[in-house]
Each structure stands twice: as C-alpha cells, then as structure tokens.
Short mmCIF file of C-alpha atoms in Angstrom, two decimals:
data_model
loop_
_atom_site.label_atom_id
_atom_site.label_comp_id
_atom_site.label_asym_id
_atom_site.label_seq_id
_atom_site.Cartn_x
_atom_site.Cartn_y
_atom_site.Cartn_z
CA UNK N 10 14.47 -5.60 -0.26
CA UNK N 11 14.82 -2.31 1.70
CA UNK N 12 14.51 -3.31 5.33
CA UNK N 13 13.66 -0.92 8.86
CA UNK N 14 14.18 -3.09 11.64
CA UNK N 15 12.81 -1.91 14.97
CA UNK N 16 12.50 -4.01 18.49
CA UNK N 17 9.38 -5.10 18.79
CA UNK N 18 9.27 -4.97 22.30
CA UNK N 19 6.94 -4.22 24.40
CA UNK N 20 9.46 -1.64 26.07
CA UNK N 21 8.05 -0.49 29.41
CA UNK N 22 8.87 2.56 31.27
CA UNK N 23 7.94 4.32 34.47
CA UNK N 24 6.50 7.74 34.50
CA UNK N 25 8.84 10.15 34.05
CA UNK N 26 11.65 8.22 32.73
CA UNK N 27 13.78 8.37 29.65
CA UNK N 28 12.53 6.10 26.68
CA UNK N 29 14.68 5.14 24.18
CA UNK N 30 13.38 4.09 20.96
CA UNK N 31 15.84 2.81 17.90
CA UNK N 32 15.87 1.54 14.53
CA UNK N 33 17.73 0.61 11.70
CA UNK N 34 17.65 1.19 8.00
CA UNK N 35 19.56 -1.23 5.51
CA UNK N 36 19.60 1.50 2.47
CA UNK N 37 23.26 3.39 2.89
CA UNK N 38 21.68 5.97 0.84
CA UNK N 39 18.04 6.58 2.32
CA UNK N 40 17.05 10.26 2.53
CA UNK N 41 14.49 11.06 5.16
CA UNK N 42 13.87 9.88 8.36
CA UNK N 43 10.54 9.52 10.58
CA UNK N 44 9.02 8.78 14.03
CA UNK N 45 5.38 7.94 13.75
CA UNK N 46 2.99 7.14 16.74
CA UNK N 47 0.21 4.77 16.56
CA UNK N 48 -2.53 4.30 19.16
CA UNK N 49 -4.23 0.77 18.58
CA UNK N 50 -6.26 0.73 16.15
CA UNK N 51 -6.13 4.16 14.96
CA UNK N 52 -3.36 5.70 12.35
CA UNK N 53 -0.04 6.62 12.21
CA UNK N 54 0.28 10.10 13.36
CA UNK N 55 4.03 12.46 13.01
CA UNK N 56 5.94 12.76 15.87
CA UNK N 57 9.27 13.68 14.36
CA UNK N 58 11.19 14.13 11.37
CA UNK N 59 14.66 14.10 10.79
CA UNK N 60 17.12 14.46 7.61
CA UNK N 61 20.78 15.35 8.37
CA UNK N 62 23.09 13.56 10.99
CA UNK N 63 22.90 14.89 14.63
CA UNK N 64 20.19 15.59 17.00
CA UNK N 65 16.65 17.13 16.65
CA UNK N 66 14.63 18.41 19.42
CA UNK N 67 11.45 19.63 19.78
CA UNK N 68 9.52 19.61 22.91
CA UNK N 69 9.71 16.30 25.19
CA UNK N 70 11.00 14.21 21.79
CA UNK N 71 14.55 14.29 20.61
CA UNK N 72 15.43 12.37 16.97
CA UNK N 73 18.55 11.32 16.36
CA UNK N 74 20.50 9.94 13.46
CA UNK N 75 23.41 8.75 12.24
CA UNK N 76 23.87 7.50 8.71
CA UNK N 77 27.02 5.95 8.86
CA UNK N 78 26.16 3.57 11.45
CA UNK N 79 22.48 3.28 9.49
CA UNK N 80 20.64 4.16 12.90
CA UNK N 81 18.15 6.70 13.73
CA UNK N 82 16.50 6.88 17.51
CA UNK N 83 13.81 8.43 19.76
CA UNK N 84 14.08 9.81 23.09
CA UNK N 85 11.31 10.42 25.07
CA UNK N 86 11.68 12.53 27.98
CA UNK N 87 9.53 12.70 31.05
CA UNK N 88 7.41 9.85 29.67
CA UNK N 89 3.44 9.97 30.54
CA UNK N 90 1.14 6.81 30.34
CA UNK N 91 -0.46 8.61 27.01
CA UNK N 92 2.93 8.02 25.71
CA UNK N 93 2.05 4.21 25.81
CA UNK N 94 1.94 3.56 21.97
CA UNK N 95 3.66 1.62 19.07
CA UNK N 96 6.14 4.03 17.45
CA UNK N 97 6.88 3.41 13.92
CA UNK N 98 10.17 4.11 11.81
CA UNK N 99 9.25 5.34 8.56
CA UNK N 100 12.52 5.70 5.83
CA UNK N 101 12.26 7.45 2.24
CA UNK N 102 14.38 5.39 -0.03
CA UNK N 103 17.51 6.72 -1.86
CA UNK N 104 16.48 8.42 -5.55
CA UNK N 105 13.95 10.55 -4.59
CA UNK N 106 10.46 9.40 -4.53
CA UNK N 107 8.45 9.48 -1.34
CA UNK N 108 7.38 6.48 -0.47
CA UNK N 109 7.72 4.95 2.79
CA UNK N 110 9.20 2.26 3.96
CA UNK N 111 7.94 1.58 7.74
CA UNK N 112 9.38 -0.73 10.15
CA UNK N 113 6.94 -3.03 12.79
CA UNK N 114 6.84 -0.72 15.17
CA UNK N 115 8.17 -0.61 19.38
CA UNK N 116 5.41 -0.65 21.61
CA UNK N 117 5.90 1.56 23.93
CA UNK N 118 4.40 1.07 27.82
CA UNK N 119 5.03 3.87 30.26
CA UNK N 120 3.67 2.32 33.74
CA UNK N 121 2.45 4.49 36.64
CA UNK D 218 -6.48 21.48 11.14
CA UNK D 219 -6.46 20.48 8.29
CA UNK D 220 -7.29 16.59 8.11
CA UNK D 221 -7.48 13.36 5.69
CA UNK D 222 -11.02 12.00 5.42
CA UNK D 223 -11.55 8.40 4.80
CA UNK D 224 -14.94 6.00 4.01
CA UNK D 225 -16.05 3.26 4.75
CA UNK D 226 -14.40 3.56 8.00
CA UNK D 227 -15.44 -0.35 8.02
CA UNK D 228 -16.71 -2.62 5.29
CA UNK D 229 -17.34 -6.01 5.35
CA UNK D 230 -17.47 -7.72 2.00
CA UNK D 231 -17.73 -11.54 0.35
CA UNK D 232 -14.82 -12.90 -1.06
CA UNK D 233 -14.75 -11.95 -4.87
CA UNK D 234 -16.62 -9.22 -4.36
CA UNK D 235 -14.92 -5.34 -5.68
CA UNK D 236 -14.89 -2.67 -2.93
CA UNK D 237 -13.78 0.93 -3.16
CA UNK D 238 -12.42 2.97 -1.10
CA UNK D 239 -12.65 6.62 -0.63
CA UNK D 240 -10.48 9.46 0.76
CA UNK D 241 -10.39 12.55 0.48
CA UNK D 242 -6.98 14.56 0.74
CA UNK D 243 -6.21 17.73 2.37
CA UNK D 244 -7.43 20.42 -0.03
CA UNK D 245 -4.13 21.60 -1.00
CA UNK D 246 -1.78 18.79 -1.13
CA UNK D 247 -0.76 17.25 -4.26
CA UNK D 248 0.80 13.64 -3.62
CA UNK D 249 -1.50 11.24 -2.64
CA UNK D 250 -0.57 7.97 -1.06
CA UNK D 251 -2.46 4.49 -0.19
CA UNK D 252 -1.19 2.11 2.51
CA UNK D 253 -2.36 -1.19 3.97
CA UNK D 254 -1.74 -2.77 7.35
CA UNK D 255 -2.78 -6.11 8.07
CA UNK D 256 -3.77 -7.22 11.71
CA UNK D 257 -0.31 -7.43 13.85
CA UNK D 258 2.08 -6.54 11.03
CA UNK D 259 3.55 -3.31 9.00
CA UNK D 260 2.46 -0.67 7.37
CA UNK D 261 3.10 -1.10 3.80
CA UNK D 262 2.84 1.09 0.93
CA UNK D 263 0.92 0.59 -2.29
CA UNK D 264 0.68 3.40 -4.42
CA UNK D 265 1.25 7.17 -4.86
CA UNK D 266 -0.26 9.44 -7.48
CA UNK D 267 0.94 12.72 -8.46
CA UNK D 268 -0.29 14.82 -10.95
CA UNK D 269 -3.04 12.47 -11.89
CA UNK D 270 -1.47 9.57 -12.59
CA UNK D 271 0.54 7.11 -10.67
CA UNK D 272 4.12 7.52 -9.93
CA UNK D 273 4.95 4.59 -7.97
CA UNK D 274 3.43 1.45 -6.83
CA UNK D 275 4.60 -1.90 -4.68
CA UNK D 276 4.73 -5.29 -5.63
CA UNK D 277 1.59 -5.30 -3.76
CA UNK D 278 -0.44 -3.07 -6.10
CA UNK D 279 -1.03 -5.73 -9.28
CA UNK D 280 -3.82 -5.77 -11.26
CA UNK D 281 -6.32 -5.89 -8.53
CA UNK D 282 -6.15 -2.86 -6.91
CA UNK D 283 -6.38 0.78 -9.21
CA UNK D 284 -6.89 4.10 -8.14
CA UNK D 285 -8.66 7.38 -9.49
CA UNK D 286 -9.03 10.52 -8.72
CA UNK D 287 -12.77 10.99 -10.31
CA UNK D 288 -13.07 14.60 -9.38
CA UNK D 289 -11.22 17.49 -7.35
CA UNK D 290 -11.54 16.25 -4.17
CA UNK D 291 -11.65 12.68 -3.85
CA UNK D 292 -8.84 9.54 -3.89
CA UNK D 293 -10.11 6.80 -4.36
CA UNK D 294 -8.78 2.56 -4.12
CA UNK D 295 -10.67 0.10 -5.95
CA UNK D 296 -9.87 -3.70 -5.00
CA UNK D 297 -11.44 -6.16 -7.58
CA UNK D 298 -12.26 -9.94 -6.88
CA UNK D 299 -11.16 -9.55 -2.76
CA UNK D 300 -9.42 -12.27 -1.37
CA UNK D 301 -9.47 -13.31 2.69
CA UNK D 302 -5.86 -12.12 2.58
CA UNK D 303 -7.20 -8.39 1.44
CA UNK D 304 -8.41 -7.96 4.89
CA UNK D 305 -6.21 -5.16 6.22
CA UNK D 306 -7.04 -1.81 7.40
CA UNK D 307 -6.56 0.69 4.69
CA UNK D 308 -4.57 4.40 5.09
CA UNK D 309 -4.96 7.24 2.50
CA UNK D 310 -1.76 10.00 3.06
CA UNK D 311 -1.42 13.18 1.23
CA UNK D 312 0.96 15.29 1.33
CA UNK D 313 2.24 19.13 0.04
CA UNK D 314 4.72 20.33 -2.39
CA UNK D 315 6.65 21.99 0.26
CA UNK D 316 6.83 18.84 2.37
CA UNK D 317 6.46 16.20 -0.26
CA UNK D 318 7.46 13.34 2.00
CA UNK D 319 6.00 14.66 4.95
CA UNK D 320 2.65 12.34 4.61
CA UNK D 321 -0.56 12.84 6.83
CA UNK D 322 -2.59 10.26 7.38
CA UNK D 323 -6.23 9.41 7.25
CA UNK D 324 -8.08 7.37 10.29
CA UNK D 325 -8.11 4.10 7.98
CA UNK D 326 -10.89 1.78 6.43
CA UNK D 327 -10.92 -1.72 7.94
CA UNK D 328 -11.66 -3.86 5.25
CA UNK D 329 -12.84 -7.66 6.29
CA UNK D 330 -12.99 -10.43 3.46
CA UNK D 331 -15.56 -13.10 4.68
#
C-alpha cells in the first residue's frame, strides 16, 4: 500500500507568519507532486505542483521536494486567516498513470 | 474559467437503493477521474477513464460502482444496492492532455445512505 503521511494537526499560525506544511511519500519512485487546499466542506482546489527536486515558487507559496529523503513541503508566507484550510498532499504513483494518492490533510489555522 | 460541474450536489437515498451521479468535465479535457471522501477521512480515488473506457480503478471500485460516459459531455458514477458505508461526498476531476495529472475538481455530491 502506497502511503502519504501528513500531520494532522491543527497547525496554527499568526497573521503574517511563516507556515510550514510537510509530507511524506513511501513510493521511492513516485512522479508528481501536489499541494491541494480544501475549505470545509467544499473540494480540493490546486495550490501547487511540483516534479523535480528543489524549490518552486510562485506568489506567497513555495513547494519543495526532495526525493531522496521521500519529503515534499509547503511554505506559506505572510499567512492571512483565508489561509485557514486543510492542505492536502496528493502523489502520482511510479509507472505512469495519474491517479492520486492523497494524504489526510494539515489543517491549517492562521489566528489574528 | 473553465469549471467541473457536478449533480446532485446532495442526495439522500435508502439503503439498497442505485444512485447516479453526474458530472460534467471541462469541455476539452480527456481523463476523467471519480473520487470519494468520507466524513473526517481521505480523499480516495476510484476510477479514471480515458478514451472511453476505464484505465484504472481502486480496490474500492468492485462491482457496485460503474461509470459511462452516455454522451459528449457528461461523466457519470452509478452505485448499485448503496450501503450506509457509501455515504461519502463524491468528486468528479478531469483533466487535459497537456497536463494529464494536473486534475480539477468538481464541488462534490454528498451522498447519504439512510
């Protein structure tokens, strides 16, 4: 069984501040790499993609991942209270395919 | 922008009783994609469909569940005989060639077994 583990926290963080966000895969040889948001009761929406080892950055959000340690993360920067969400890692198994294997989730609580 | 449409955005049904559910993709993706998550827990895949016919599917996806796409436009997930453990809320994804495993989803359909 492919695994994604993720804290499930709650994590809370005040306004502005750093979040940090991690997760690990147990498939050596997974491909892709995702950070979805979910807002209760609604569906998962993209926040970031990643495929290659490194950093990603785009806007506030910065992905990172490294494959020989089996760990992808999420940094949030300047957190806002609509930032209060459960962020999902999302993995795309090794062989191709594109099926998605999420993990529970973080929830995510940025606090005024 | 381009979105993922889903219906019933809630049923309610009797236990043993078949629902479907519909979706319909965005217009020019190819891969289409049903999910479940029940109350508290994961999201967890149960099928994709590519060039009209399946191309993978879970452990979850046994003989109860099928999918069809009847026409051009719709997706849809047809649970036979539900069972109180059925009741999940329900995601449709499609996605493009381009981005084949870059999935968008669809609001969900809360299904509740009574």
């Amino acid at each position: 069984q492919k695994e994604v583990e993720q804290n499930s926290g709650p994590l809370s963080v005040p306004e502005g501040a750093i979040a940090s966000l991690n997760c690990t895969y147990s498939d050596r040889v997974s491909q892709s790499f995702f950070w979805y948001r979910q807002y209760s009761g609604k569906s998962p929406e993209l926040i970031m993609s990643i495929y290659s080892n490194g950093d990603k950055e785009d806007g506030r959000f910065t992905a990172q991942l490294n494959k020989a340690s089996q760990y992808v993360s999420l940094l949030i920067r300047d957190s806002q209270p609509s930032d209060s969400a459960t962020y999902l890692c999302a993995v795309t198994p090794s062989g191709g395919g594109n099926k998605l294997t999420f993990g529970t989730g973080t929830q995510l609580k940025v606090e005024l | 922008e381009p979105e993922v449409t889903q219906t019933p955005s809630h049923q309610v049904t009797q236990m043993g009783q078949e629902v479907i559910l519909r979706c319909v993709p965005i217009s020019n993706h190819l891969y289409f994609y049903w999910y479940r998550q029940i109350l508290g827990q994961k999201v967890e895949f149960l099928v994709s469909f590519y060039n009209n016919e399946i191309s993978e599917k879970s452990e979850i996806f046994d003989d109860q569940f099928s999918v069809e796409r009847p026409d051009g436009s719709n997706f849809t997930l047809k649970i036979r005989s539900t069972k109180l453990e059925d009741s999940a809320m329900y995601f449709c994804a499609s996605s493009g060639v381009s981005g084949a495993n870059v999935l968008t989803f669809g609001a969900g359909s809360r299904l509740t077994v009574l």
